[in-house]
Coordinates of C-alpha atoms and ligand atoms in Angstrom, one line a residue:
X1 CA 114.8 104.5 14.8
X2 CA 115.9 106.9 17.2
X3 CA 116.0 106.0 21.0
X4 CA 113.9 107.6 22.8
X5 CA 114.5 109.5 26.6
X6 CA 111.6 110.9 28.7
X7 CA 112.7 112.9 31.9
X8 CA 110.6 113.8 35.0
X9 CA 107.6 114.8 32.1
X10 CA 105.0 116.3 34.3
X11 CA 101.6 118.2 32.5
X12 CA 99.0 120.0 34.3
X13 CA 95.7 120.8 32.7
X14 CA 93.5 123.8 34.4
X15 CA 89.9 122.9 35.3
X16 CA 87.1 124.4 37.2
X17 CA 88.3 122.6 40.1
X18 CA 91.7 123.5 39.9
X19 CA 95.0 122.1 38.4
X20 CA 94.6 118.6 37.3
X21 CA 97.8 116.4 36.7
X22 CA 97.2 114.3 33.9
X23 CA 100.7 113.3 34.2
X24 CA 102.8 113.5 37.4
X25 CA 106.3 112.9 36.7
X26 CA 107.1 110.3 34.3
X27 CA 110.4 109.0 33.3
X28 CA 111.0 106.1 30.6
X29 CA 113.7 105.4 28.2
X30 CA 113.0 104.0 24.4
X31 CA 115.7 101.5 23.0
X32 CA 116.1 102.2 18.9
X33 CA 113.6 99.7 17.1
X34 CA 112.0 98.4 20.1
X35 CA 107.8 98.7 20.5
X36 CA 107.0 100.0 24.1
X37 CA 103.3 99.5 25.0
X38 CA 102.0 102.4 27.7
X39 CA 99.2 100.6 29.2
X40 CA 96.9 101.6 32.0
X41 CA 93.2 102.3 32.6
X42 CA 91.0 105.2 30.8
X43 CA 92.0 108.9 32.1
X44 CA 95.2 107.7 33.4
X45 CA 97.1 109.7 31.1
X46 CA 98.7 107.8 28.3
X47 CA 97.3 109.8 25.5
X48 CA 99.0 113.0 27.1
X49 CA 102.1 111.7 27.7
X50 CA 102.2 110.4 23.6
X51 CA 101.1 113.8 22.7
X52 CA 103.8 115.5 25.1
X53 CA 106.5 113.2 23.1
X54 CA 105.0 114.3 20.1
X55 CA 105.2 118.1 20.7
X56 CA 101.2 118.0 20.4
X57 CA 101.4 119.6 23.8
X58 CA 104.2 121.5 26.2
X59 CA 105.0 120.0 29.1
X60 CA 105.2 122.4 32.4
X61 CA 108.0 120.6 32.8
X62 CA 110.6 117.9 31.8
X63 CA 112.2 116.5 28.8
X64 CA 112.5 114.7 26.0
X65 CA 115.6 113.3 24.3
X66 CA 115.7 111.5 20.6
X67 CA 119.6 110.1 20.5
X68 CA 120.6 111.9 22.9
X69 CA 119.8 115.8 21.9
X70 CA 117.5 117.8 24.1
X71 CA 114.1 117.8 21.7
X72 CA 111.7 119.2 24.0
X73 CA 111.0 122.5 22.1
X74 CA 110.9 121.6 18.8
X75 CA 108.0 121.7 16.9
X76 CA 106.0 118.5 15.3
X77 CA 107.4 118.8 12.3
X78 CA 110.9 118.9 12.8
X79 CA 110.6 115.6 15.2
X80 CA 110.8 113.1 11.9
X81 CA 107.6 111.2 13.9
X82 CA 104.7 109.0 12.2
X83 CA 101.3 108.9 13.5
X84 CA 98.5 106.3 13.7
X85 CA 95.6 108.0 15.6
X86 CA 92.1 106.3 16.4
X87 CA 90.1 106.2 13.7
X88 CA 92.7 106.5 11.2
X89 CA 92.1 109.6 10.0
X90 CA 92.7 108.7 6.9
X91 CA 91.6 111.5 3.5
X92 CA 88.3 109.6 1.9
X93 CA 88.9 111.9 -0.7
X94 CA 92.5 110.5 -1.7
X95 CA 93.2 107.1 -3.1
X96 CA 95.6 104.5 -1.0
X97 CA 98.8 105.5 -2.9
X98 CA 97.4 109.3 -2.6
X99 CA 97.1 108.9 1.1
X100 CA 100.6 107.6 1.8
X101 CA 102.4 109.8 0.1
X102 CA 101.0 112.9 1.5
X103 CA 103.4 113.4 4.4
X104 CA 106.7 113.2 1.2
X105 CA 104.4 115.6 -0.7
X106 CA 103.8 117.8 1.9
X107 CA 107.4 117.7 2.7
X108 CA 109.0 118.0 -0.7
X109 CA 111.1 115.1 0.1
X110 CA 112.3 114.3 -3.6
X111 CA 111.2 110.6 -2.7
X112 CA 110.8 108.8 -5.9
X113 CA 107.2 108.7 -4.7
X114 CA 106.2 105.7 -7.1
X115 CA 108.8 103.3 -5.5
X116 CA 107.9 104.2 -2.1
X117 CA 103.8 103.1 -2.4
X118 CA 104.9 100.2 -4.3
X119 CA 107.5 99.6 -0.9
X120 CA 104.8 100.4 1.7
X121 CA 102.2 98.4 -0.5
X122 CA 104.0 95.5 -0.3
X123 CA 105.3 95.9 3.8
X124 CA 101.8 96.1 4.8
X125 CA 100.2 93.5 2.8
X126 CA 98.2 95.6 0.3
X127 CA 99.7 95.0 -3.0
X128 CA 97.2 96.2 -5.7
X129 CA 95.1 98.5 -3.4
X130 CA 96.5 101.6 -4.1
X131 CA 93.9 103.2 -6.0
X132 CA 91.2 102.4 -4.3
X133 CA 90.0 104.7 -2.0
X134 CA 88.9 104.5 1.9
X135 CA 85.8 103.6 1.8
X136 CA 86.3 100.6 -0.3
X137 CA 88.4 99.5 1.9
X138 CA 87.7 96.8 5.1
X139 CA 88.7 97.9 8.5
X140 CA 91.8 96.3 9.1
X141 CA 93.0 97.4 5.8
X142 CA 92.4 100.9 6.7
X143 CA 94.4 100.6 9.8
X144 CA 96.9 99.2 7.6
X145 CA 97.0 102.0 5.4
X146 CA 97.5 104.0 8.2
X147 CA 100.6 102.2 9.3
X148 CA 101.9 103.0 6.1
X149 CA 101.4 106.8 5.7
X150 CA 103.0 106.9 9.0
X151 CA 105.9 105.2 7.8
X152 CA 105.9 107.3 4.4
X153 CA 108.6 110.3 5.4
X154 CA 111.0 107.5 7.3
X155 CA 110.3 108.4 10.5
X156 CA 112.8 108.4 13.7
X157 CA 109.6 107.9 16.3
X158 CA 105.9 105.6 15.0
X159 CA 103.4 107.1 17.7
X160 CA 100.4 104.9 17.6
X161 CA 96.8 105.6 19.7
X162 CA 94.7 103.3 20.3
X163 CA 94.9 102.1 16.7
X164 CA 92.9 98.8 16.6
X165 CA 89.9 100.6 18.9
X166 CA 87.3 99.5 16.3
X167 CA 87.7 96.4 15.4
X168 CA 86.7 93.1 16.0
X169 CA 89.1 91.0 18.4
X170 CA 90.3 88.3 15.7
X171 CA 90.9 91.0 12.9
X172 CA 93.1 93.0 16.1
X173 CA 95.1 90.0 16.4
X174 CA 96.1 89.1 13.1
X175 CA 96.8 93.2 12.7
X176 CA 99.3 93.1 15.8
X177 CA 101.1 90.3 14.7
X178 CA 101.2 91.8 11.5
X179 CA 102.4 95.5 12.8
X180 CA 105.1 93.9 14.8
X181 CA 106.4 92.2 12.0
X182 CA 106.9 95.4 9.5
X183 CA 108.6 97.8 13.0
X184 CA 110.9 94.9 13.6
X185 CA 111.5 95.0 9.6
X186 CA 111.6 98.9 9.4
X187 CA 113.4 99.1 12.7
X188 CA 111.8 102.5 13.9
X189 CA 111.2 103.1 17.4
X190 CA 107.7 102.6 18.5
X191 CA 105.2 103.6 20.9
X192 CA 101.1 102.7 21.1
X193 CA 98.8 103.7 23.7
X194 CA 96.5 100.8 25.0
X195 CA 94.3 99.5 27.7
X196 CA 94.2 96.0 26.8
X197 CA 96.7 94.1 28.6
X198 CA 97.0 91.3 25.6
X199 CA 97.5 93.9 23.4
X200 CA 100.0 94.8 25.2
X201 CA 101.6 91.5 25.7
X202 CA 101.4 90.2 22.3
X203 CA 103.0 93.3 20.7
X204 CA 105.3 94.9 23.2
X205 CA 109.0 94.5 24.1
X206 CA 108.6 97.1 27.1
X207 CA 105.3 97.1 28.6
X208 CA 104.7 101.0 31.0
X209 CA 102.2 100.5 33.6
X210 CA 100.5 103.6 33.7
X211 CA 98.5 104.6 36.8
X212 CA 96.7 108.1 37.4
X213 CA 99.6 109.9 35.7
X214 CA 102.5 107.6 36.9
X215 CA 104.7 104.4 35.9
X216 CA 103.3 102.2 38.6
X217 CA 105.6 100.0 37.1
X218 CA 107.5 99.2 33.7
X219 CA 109.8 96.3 32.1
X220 CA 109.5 93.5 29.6
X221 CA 105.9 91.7 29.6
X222 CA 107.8 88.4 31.3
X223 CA 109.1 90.9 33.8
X224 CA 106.1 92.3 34.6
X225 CA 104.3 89.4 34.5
X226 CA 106.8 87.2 36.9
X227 CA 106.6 89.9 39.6
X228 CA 103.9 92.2 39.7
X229 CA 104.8 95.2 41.9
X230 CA 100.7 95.9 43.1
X231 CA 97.3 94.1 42.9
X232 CA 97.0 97.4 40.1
X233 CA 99.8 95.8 38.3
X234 CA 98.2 92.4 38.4
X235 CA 95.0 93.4 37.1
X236 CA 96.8 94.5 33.5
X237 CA 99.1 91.2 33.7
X238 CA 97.0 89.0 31.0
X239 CA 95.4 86.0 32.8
X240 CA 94.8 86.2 36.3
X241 CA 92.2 84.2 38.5
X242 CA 90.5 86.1 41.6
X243 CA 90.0 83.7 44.3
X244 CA 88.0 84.4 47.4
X245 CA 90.5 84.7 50.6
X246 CA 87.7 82.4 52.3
X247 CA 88.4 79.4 49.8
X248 CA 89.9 76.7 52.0
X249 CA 92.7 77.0 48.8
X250 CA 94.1 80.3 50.4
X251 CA 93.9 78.9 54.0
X252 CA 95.7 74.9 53.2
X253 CA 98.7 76.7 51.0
X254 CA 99.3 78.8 53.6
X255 CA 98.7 82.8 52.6
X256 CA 97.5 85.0 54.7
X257 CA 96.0 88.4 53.9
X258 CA 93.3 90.9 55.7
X259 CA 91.7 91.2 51.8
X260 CA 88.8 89.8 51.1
X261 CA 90.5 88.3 47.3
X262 CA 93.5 86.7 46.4
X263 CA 94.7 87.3 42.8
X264 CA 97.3 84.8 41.0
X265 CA 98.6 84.1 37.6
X266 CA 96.8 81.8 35.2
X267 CA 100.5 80.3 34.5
X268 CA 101.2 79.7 38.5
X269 CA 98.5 77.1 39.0
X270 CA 98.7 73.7 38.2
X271 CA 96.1 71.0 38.4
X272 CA 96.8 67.5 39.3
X273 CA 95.2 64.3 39.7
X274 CA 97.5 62.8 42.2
X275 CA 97.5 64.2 45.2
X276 CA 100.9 62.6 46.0
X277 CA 102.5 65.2 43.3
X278 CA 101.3 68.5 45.1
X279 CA 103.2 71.0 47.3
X280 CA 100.5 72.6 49.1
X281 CA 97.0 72.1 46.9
X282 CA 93.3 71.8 47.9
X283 CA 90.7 69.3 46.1
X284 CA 88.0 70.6 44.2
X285 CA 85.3 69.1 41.6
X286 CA 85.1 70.6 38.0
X287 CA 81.9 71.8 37.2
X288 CA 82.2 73.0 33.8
X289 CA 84.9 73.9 31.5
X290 CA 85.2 76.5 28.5
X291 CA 88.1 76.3 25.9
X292 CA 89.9 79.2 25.4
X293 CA 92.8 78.7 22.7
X294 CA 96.1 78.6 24.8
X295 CA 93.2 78.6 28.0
X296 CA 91.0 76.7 29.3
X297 CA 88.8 77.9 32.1
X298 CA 87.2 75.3 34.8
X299 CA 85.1 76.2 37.1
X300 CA 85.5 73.8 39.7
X301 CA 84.1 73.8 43.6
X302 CA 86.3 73.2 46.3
X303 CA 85.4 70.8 49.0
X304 CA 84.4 73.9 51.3
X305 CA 81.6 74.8 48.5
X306 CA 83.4 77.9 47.3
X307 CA 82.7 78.4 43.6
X308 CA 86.0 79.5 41.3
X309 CA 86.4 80.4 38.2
X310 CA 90.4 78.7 37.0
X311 CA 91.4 80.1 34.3
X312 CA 95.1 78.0 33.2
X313 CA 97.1 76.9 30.8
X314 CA 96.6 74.3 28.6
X315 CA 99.7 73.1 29.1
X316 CA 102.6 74.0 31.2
X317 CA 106.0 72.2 31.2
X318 CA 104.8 69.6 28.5
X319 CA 102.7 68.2 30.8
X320 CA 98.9 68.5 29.4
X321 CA 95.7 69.5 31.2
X322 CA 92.6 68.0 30.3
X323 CA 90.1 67.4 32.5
X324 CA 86.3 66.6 32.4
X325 CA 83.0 67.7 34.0
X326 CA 83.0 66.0 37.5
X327 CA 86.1 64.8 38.0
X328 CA 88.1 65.6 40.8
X329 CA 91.4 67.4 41.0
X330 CA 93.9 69.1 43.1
X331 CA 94.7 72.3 42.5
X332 CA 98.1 73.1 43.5
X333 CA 99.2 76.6 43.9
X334 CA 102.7 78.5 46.0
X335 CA 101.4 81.0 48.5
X336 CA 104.8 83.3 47.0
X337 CA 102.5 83.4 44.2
X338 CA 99.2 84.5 45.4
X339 CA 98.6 88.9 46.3
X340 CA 95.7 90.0 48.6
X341 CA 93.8 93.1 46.8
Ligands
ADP1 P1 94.2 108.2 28.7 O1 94.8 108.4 27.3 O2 95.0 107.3 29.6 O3 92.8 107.7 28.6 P2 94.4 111.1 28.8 O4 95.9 111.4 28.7 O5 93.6 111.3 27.5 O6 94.2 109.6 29.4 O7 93.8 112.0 29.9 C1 94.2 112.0 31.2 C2 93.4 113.0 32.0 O8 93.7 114.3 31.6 C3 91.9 112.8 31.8 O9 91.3 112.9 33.0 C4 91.6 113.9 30.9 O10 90.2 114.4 31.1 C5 92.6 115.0 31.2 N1 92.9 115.9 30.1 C6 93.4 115.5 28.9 N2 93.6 116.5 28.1 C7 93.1 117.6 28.7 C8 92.9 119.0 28.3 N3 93.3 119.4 27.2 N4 92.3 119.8 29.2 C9 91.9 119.3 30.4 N5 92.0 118.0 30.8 C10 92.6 117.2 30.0
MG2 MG1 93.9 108.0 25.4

């Protein structure tokens, strides 16, 4: 894969109302083989900024390097890029195999077209499906096929949108871990568009923060996640628990904020039985509990009556948490930790 260079890419769109920057000055460099997640809310620009990389779209201005040569006005099609869009767009018309190869067709590649289904077949886990066509096909093998077609003309550059929109959250999962798996075999430089942070964090070597047509912040998901730059930021870090700045929690660690909510990472709280073990912790009753995988989620009430919602890890340093309905605990948190928003 090729590694990718963005510089100062700024696009304005005219509207009634004037010019609208749906990106404002965005700079972000692509390491060869790595998968970069640009994350951020709807409308914050992430599908323009793809498109801009893609030569979909001009910017007004800025630029964009693949290995270090100036690429910004070249077409699509001399870019060497794959795409996986929403929805696939795959041909119903076309079988599997017939869909794949269309890009090396197009292209007159002289691939020995044969060898290269049974390749991408076999990558993406759908060994014998290549004569089938779309419709016969289940959703996450669609997105699969997709995958593949954009992998068909050996590209530099795998753009991906949004490509698990549609499906259902444990068929998304086993299709991430599954994606990563064939870039880090293929080694092409990847990007994918998303607003769900777990997404995100499952898939992604470099996470992009994106906020109204800015990096609000950017850097490996541990980075991110270990020091969040903004409450913004914090919202897209997977796993956060919103605490009311009332709670006698806030007051006995010792944070202090004008907001009326305190946010802090699932994996900074610990819960303890013995008081003697805690820092700075308050005491509160769990009320209920809900398994969540890696999670579990207690609501518990501190001694002041305030109702919160814990959401932690099941385990953190080898030490296990499992606690039941009514018993007490101590919730023991840093105040370094904790960000008013
Ligand atoms: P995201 O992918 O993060 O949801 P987009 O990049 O699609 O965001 O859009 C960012 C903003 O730019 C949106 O407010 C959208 O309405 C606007 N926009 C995108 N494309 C156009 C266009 N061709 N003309 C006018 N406005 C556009
Ligand atoms: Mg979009």
């Amino acid at each position: 894969g090729a590694k990718v260079v963005v510089r100062d890419m700024v696009k304005h769109f005219k509207t009634p109302r004037g010019l609208f920057k749906a990106v404002n000055g965005a700079s972000v460099a692509m390491e060869p083989g790595t998968i970069t997640a640009l994350l951020g809310p709807s409308g914050s620009g992430k599908t323009t900024l793809l498109r801009l990389i893609a030569g979909l779209e001009q910017p007004n201005s800025g630029r964009v390097y693949f290995d270090g040569e100036d690429i910004t006005e070249y077409g699509v099609q001399d870019r060497d890029l794959g795409f996986v869009f929403q929805g696939y767009a795959l041909f119903k018309h076309m079988t599997v195999a017939q869909n794949i190869t269309f890009g090396p067709r197009m292209r007159k590649m002289g691939l020995d077209l044969d060898a290269k289904v049974d390749e991408l077949l076999t990558l993406t886990e759908l060994d014998g499906l290549g004569g089938r066509y779309p419709p016969q096909l289940s959703g996450g093998q669609k997105q699969r096929v997709a995958v593949a077609r954009a992998l068909a003309c050996n590209p530099r550059l795998m753009l991906l949108d949004e490509p698990f929109g549609a499906l259902d959250p444990l068929v998304r999962k086993s299709l991430r871990n599954g994606l990563r798996e064939i870039v880090k075999r293929v080694g092409v430089t990847t990007i994918i568009v998303t607003h769900d942070q777990e997404e995100a964090w499952d898939l992604a070597d470099h996470v992009v923060i994106f906020n109204k047509g800015a990096i609000e912040q950017e850097g490996t998901p541990e980075e991110v996640s270990r020091a969040p730059v903004s409450p913004f930021v914090m919202n897209f870090v997977a796993d956060v628990c919103h605490i009311p700045s009332t709670c006698q929690l806030v007051r006995k660690v010792g944070f202090h904020t004008d907001k009326p909510y305190v946010m802090l990472r699932s994996a900074d709280i610990r819960l303890r039985t013995d008081f003697e073990e805690c820092t700075s912790c308050a005491a509160a009753t769990v009320h209920d509990k809900a398994n969540m995988g890696k999670l579990v989620r207690y609501y518990v009430r501190f001694d002041d009556d305030v109702d919160v919602d814990l959401t932690v890890s099941r385990q953190v340093d080898e030490e296990r948490y499992d606690f039941d309905v009514g018993q007490r605990v101590f919730v023991d948190v840093s105040p370094e930790q904790m960000m008013g928003f």
